[in-house]
Amino acid sequence: MALELNPEIEFVDSGSIVHFRSRRLYALGVGHLFTSRFNLIVGRKTDCDMGFKGGRDRDEIVACRAAACQVAGSEISNLTVLHQVHSGHAVVVEADGVGRGGMSKEDVLADADGMVTEEPGAALMILTADCVPVLIFDPEGRVGALHAGWRGAVAGIARNTVALMMERFGSEPGRLIAVLGPAIRSCCFEVGDEVADEFARAANEIGRTEQEFIAEIRGRAHVDLPGFVAADLAAGLDRKNIIDSGLCTSCLKDYFYSYRRDGRLVGSHGAMIAIGG
């Protein structure tokens, strides 16, 4: 399938790591990126796996993470990673938590799916292979990142992460900018009745209808996971400040890993956002 980009998203080959970024965040000087499944080393296309669960050598993964940090204007020593558990729980990254999980899966920050910080130099990274990664920028110098699988989405991880920024930092939701990265789309996200029912319930909770997020395709229910996450964010954020990449990880095999498509976890993408030190 051909790569068709939202005009607000651009494809970048930095010479070390091939990635996507938000034109608006880049123009604001915000270090961030959404990695693809490959990078370029001395002109040769190679796998780029940002997670430790796909079976690749640890040093290769750390090298990919270091290259991504460089693009985002940070250092791998400041890279902070969660143990993602498909929840609605978000945490604050304090000074002593910066750098946890960046170089080892044994040192992850916490069991959670969202994190926020105002620590100078901190870089936050979410790992995905179909779930929705969201990067959040507050012009007052704070950032957030969250991982929304279907369980986390219906548990409110998007609104909970925003609420934590408001509670701890006094962030004004109307000024926040949120960017949704590559994720499985409704074209490919077929679900059973139990999951469809969960989305119907969650849609009602945020004042929306299930028809907005659930469609029948060839007699089976398909869910618009990014659409639901965007709607959950829109309860507080200005809609024009919610940017969806529109990229489907399952459709675009040449660019992305997909747990649903491949039937197993063969690699993970990284969604990273950093605060200048």
Short mmCIF file of C-alpha atoms in Angstrom, two decimals:
data_model
loop_
_atom_site.label_atom_id
_atom_site.label_comp_id
_atom_site.label_asym_id
_atom_site.label_seq_id
_atom_site.Cartn_x
_atom_site.Cartn_y
_atom_site.Cartn_z
CA MET A 1 0.00 0.00 0.00
CA ALA A 2 1.27 3.48 -0.89
CA LEU A 3 2.22 5.86 1.90
CA GLU A 4 -0.35 8.67 2.10
CA LEU A 5 0.49 11.23 4.75
CA ASN A 6 -1.64 13.70 6.64
CA PRO A 7 -0.27 17.09 5.48
CA GLU A 8 0.60 17.81 9.12
CA ILE A 9 2.91 14.78 9.26
CA GLU A 10 6.20 14.36 7.43
CA PHE A 11 8.42 11.39 6.60
CA VAL A 12 12.07 11.95 7.47
CA ASP A 13 15.25 10.06 6.67
CA SER A 14 17.77 11.64 9.01
CA GLY A 15 20.61 9.51 7.70
CA SER A 16 20.54 7.34 10.81
CA ILE A 17 16.91 6.60 11.58
CA VAL A 18 13.84 6.73 9.34
CA HIS A 19 10.89 8.29 11.16
CA PHE A 20 7.76 10.43 11.09
CA ARG A 21 7.18 13.72 12.88
CA SER A 22 4.62 16.47 13.35
CA ARG A 23 5.32 19.55 11.26
CA ARG A 24 3.72 21.72 13.93
CA LEU A 25 5.75 20.36 16.82
CA TYR A 26 8.92 20.51 14.74
CA ALA A 27 8.24 24.16 13.90
CA LEU A 28 7.87 24.84 17.62
CA GLY A 29 11.27 23.29 18.28
CA VAL A 30 9.90 20.23 20.09
CA GLY A 31 12.20 17.22 19.85
CA HIS A 32 10.04 14.23 18.96
CA LEU A 33 9.60 11.37 16.50
CA PHE A 34 7.66 8.22 15.66
CA THR A 35 10.04 5.53 14.45
CA SER A 36 9.42 3.15 11.55
CA ARG A 37 10.55 -0.48 11.27
CA PHE A 38 13.82 0.35 9.55
CA ASN A 39 16.80 2.64 9.71
CA LEU A 40 19.75 3.34 7.46
CA ILE A 41 23.29 2.56 8.53
CA VAL A 42 26.04 3.33 6.00
CA GLY A 43 23.39 3.40 3.31
CA ARG A 44 22.03 -0.06 4.14
CA LYS A 45 18.43 -0.67 5.20
CA THR A 46 18.31 -2.50 8.54
CA ASP A 47 15.67 -3.42 11.10
CA CYS A 48 14.95 -0.84 13.77
CA ASP A 49 13.40 -2.39 16.86
CA MET A 50 12.90 -0.08 19.84
CA GLY A 51 11.67 -2.73 22.29
CA PHE A 52 13.33 -5.62 24.10
CA LYS A 53 10.58 -8.18 23.40
CA GLY A 54 11.12 -8.88 19.71
CA GLY A 55 14.13 -11.14 20.21
CA ARG A 56 16.83 -8.93 18.76
CA ASP A 57 20.24 -8.32 20.28
CA ARG A 58 20.17 -5.81 23.15
CA ASP A 59 23.02 -3.75 21.69
CA GLU A 60 21.12 -3.31 18.42
CA ILE A 61 18.07 -2.05 20.29
CA VAL A 62 20.11 0.35 22.43
CA ALA A 63 21.80 1.66 19.26
CA CYS A 64 18.39 2.35 17.67
CA ARG A 65 17.22 4.09 20.85
CA ALA A 66 20.39 6.20 20.97
CA ALA A 67 19.88 7.26 17.34
CA ALA A 68 16.28 8.23 18.09
CA CYS A 69 17.38 10.24 21.13
CA GLN A 70 19.87 12.11 18.99
CA VAL A 71 17.13 13.03 16.50
CA ALA A 72 14.94 14.24 19.40
CA GLY A 73 17.80 16.32 20.80
CA SER A 74 18.28 14.20 23.90
CA GLU A 75 20.61 11.57 25.34
CA ILE A 76 19.87 7.91 25.95
CA SER A 77 20.84 8.46 29.58
CA ASN A 78 17.68 10.60 29.85
CA LEU A 79 15.38 8.17 28.00
CA THR A 80 12.47 7.07 30.20
CA VAL A 81 10.33 4.01 29.45
CA LEU A 82 7.36 2.41 31.22
CA HIS A 83 6.33 -1.19 31.74
CA GLN A 84 3.14 -0.83 29.70
CA VAL A 85 0.26 -2.86 31.12
CA HIS A 86 -2.80 -1.78 29.04
CA SER A 87 -4.25 0.32 31.86
CA GLY A 88 -5.71 3.77 32.42
CA HIS A 89 -2.90 4.66 34.83
CA ALA A 90 -0.51 7.59 34.23
CA VAL A 91 2.47 8.68 36.34
CA VAL A 92 4.68 11.74 36.84
CA VAL A 93 8.34 11.39 35.91
CA GLU A 94 10.29 13.17 38.63
CA ALA A 95 14.02 13.97 38.49
CA ASP A 96 15.00 10.62 40.02
CA GLY A 97 12.94 8.76 37.42
CA VAL A 98 14.52 10.33 34.34
CA GLY A 99 16.48 7.69 32.43
CA ARG A 100 14.66 4.68 33.91
CA GLY A 101 14.12 1.90 31.36
CA GLY A 102 16.12 3.54 28.61
CA MET A 103 18.85 0.94 28.40
CA SER A 104 17.33 -2.04 30.20
CA LYS A 105 13.87 -3.57 30.52
CA GLU A 106 14.69 -4.42 34.14
CA ASP A 107 14.87 -0.74 35.07
CA VAL A 108 11.55 0.55 33.70
CA LEU A 109 9.93 3.42 35.54
CA ALA A 110 6.57 1.93 36.58
CA ASP A 111 3.62 -0.25 35.61
CA ALA A 112 1.61 2.39 33.72
CA ASP A 113 0.58 3.52 30.25
CA GLY A 114 0.97 7.28 30.45
CA MET A 115 3.68 9.56 31.78
CA VAL A 116 4.17 13.30 32.09
CA THR A 117 7.14 15.44 33.08
CA GLU A 118 8.56 18.92 33.32
CA GLU A 119 12.14 17.79 34.06
CA PRO A 120 14.70 19.52 31.80
CA GLY A 121 16.39 17.08 29.44
CA ALA A 122 13.88 14.27 30.00
CA ALA A 123 12.86 12.12 27.03
CA LEU A 124 9.73 9.97 27.23
CA MET A 125 9.23 6.95 24.98
CA ILE A 126 6.17 4.79 24.34
CA LEU A 127 6.47 1.41 22.60
CA THR A 128 3.83 0.14 20.17
CA ALA A 129 3.18 -2.39 17.42
CA ASP A 130 -0.51 -1.54 16.68
CA CYS A 131 -1.64 0.36 19.78
CA VAL A 132 -1.98 4.14 19.60
CA PRO A 133 1.01 6.22 20.73
CA VAL A 134 0.20 9.80 21.71
CA LEU A 135 2.71 12.59 22.34
CA ILE A 136 1.51 15.70 24.21
CA PHE A 137 3.18 19.10 24.29
CA ASP A 138 2.46 21.95 26.68
CA PRO A 139 3.93 25.31 25.54
CA GLU A 140 4.86 25.95 29.17
CA GLY A 141 7.64 23.36 28.92
CA ARG A 142 5.95 20.11 29.89
CA VAL A 143 5.39 16.97 27.87
CA GLY A 144 3.45 13.73 28.08
CA ALA A 145 3.35 10.40 26.29
CA LEU A 146 0.81 7.61 26.42
CA HIS A 147 0.12 4.13 25.08
CA ALA A 148 -3.49 3.30 24.20
CA GLY A 149 -4.37 -0.27 23.39
CA TRP A 150 -8.06 -1.07 23.39
CA ARG A 151 -8.11 -1.82 27.12
CA GLY A 152 -6.24 1.35 28.01
CA ALA A 153 -8.37 3.40 25.64
CA VAL A 154 -11.68 2.37 27.21
CA ALA A 155 -10.08 2.80 30.67
CA GLY A 156 -9.47 6.47 29.83
CA ILE A 157 -5.69 6.57 29.51
CA ALA A 158 -5.88 9.59 27.18
CA ARG A 159 -8.00 11.79 29.43
CA ASN A 160 -6.22 10.52 32.55
CA THR A 161 -2.83 11.59 31.21
CA VAL A 162 -4.16 15.04 30.37
CA ALA A 163 -5.80 15.27 33.80
CA LEU A 164 -2.47 14.46 35.45
CA MET A 165 -0.76 17.28 33.55
CA MET A 166 -3.47 19.63 34.74
CA GLU A 167 -3.32 18.43 38.34
CA ARG A 168 0.45 18.36 38.80
CA PHE A 169 1.61 21.16 36.53
CA GLY A 170 -1.41 23.40 36.08
CA SER A 171 -1.42 22.72 32.33
CA GLU A 172 -4.25 24.40 30.43
CA PRO A 173 -5.87 21.71 28.24
CA GLY A 174 -6.88 24.24 25.61
CA ARG A 175 -3.19 24.97 24.94
CA LEU A 176 -2.00 21.37 24.75
CA ILE A 177 -1.07 19.80 21.41
CA ALA A 178 -1.51 16.04 21.02
CA VAL A 179 -0.16 13.97 18.13
CA LEU A 180 -1.40 10.43 17.48
CA GLY A 181 1.20 8.26 15.79
CA PRO A 182 0.98 5.17 13.55
CA ALA A 183 -1.52 2.60 14.84
CA ILE A 184 -3.92 -0.05 13.64
CA ARG A 185 -6.98 1.49 11.99
CA SER A 186 -10.59 0.41 11.63
CA CYS A 187 -9.79 -1.12 8.24
CA CYS A 188 -7.79 -3.83 10.04
CA PHE A 189 -8.94 -3.80 13.67
CA GLU A 190 -11.60 -6.51 13.66
CA VAL A 191 -12.99 -7.29 17.14
CA GLY A 192 -15.39 -9.67 18.82
CA ASP A 193 -18.64 -8.79 20.54
CA GLU A 194 -17.02 -8.35 23.96
CA VAL A 195 -14.59 -5.69 22.76
CA ALA A 196 -17.26 -3.97 20.67
CA ASP A 197 -19.48 -3.82 23.77
CA GLU A 198 -16.64 -2.24 25.77
CA PHE A 199 -16.25 0.50 23.17
CA ALA A 200 -20.00 1.07 23.06
CA ARG A 201 -19.99 1.55 26.84
CA ALA A 202 -16.93 3.81 26.75
CA ALA A 203 -18.38 5.90 23.92
CA ASN A 204 -21.48 6.54 26.00
CA GLU A 205 -19.28 7.59 28.95
CA ILE A 206 -17.67 10.37 26.90
CA GLY A 207 -20.98 11.50 25.41
CA ARG A 208 -20.49 9.93 21.98
CA THR A 209 -22.30 7.16 20.09
CA GLU A 210 -20.94 3.71 19.37
CA GLN A 211 -21.62 4.22 15.66
CA GLU A 212 -18.85 6.82 15.59
CA PHE A 213 -16.23 4.19 16.42
CA ILE A 214 -17.68 0.81 15.46
CA ALA A 215 -18.45 -0.19 11.88
CA GLU A 216 -19.49 -3.45 10.28
CA ILE A 217 -17.14 -4.63 7.56
CA ARG A 218 -17.89 -7.93 5.82
CA GLY A 219 -20.20 -8.85 8.67
CA ARG A 220 -17.66 -8.25 11.43
CA ALA A 221 -17.25 -5.38 13.90
CA HIS A 222 -14.27 -3.11 13.29
CA VAL A 223 -13.20 -0.45 15.80
CA ASP A 224 -11.65 2.94 15.09
CA LEU A 225 -9.16 2.90 17.96
CA PRO A 226 -7.33 6.15 17.06
CA GLY A 227 -10.69 7.84 16.48
CA PHE A 228 -11.82 6.90 19.98
CA VAL A 229 -8.56 8.11 21.54
CA ALA A 230 -8.85 11.42 19.65
CA ALA A 231 -12.45 11.81 20.84
CA ASP A 232 -11.40 11.14 24.42
CA LEU A 233 -8.71 13.83 24.13
CA ALA A 234 -11.21 16.23 22.54
CA ALA A 235 -13.19 16.31 25.78
CA GLY A 236 -10.54 18.73 27.06
CA LEU A 237 -8.25 19.71 24.21
CA ASP A 238 -9.03 22.06 21.36
CA ARG A 239 -9.91 19.81 18.41
CA LYS A 240 -7.56 21.70 16.10
CA ASN A 241 -4.70 20.79 18.45
CA ILE A 242 -5.27 17.05 18.03
CA ILE A 243 -3.25 15.74 15.09
CA ASP A 244 -3.72 12.17 13.86
CA SER A 245 -1.04 10.72 11.58
CA GLY A 246 -3.65 8.56 9.84
CA LEU A 247 -1.04 5.80 9.31
CA CYS A 248 -2.16 2.17 9.67
CA THR A 249 0.50 -0.15 11.08
CA SER A 250 -1.28 -3.23 9.76
CA CYS A 251 -1.73 -1.99 6.19
CA LEU A 252 1.74 -0.48 5.74
CA LYS A 253 3.90 -3.59 6.06
CA ASP A 254 6.94 -1.94 4.48
CA TYR A 255 7.02 0.72 7.18
CA PHE A 256 5.61 -0.74 10.40
CA TYR A 257 5.49 -3.73 12.70
CA SER A 258 2.01 -5.09 13.46
CA TYR A 259 1.18 -7.61 16.15
CA ARG A 260 -2.26 -8.18 14.64
CA ARG A 261 -0.95 -8.67 11.08
CA ASP A 262 2.08 -10.80 11.95
CA GLY A 263 0.46 -12.86 14.69
CA ARG A 264 3.37 -12.24 17.06
CA LEU A 265 5.52 -9.43 18.35
CA VAL A 266 8.44 -9.16 15.94
CA GLY A 267 9.40 -5.61 16.81
CA SER A 268 8.22 -2.34 18.34
CA HIS A 269 8.15 1.28 17.27
CA GLY A 270 9.12 4.11 19.56
CA ALA A 271 7.17 7.33 20.02
CA MET A 272 9.44 9.84 21.73
CA ILE A 273 9.16 13.41 22.97
CA ALA A 274 11.83 15.38 24.83
CA ILE A 275 12.31 18.55 26.82
CA GLY A 276 15.40 20.55 25.98
CA GLY A 277 17.99 20.43 28.74
#
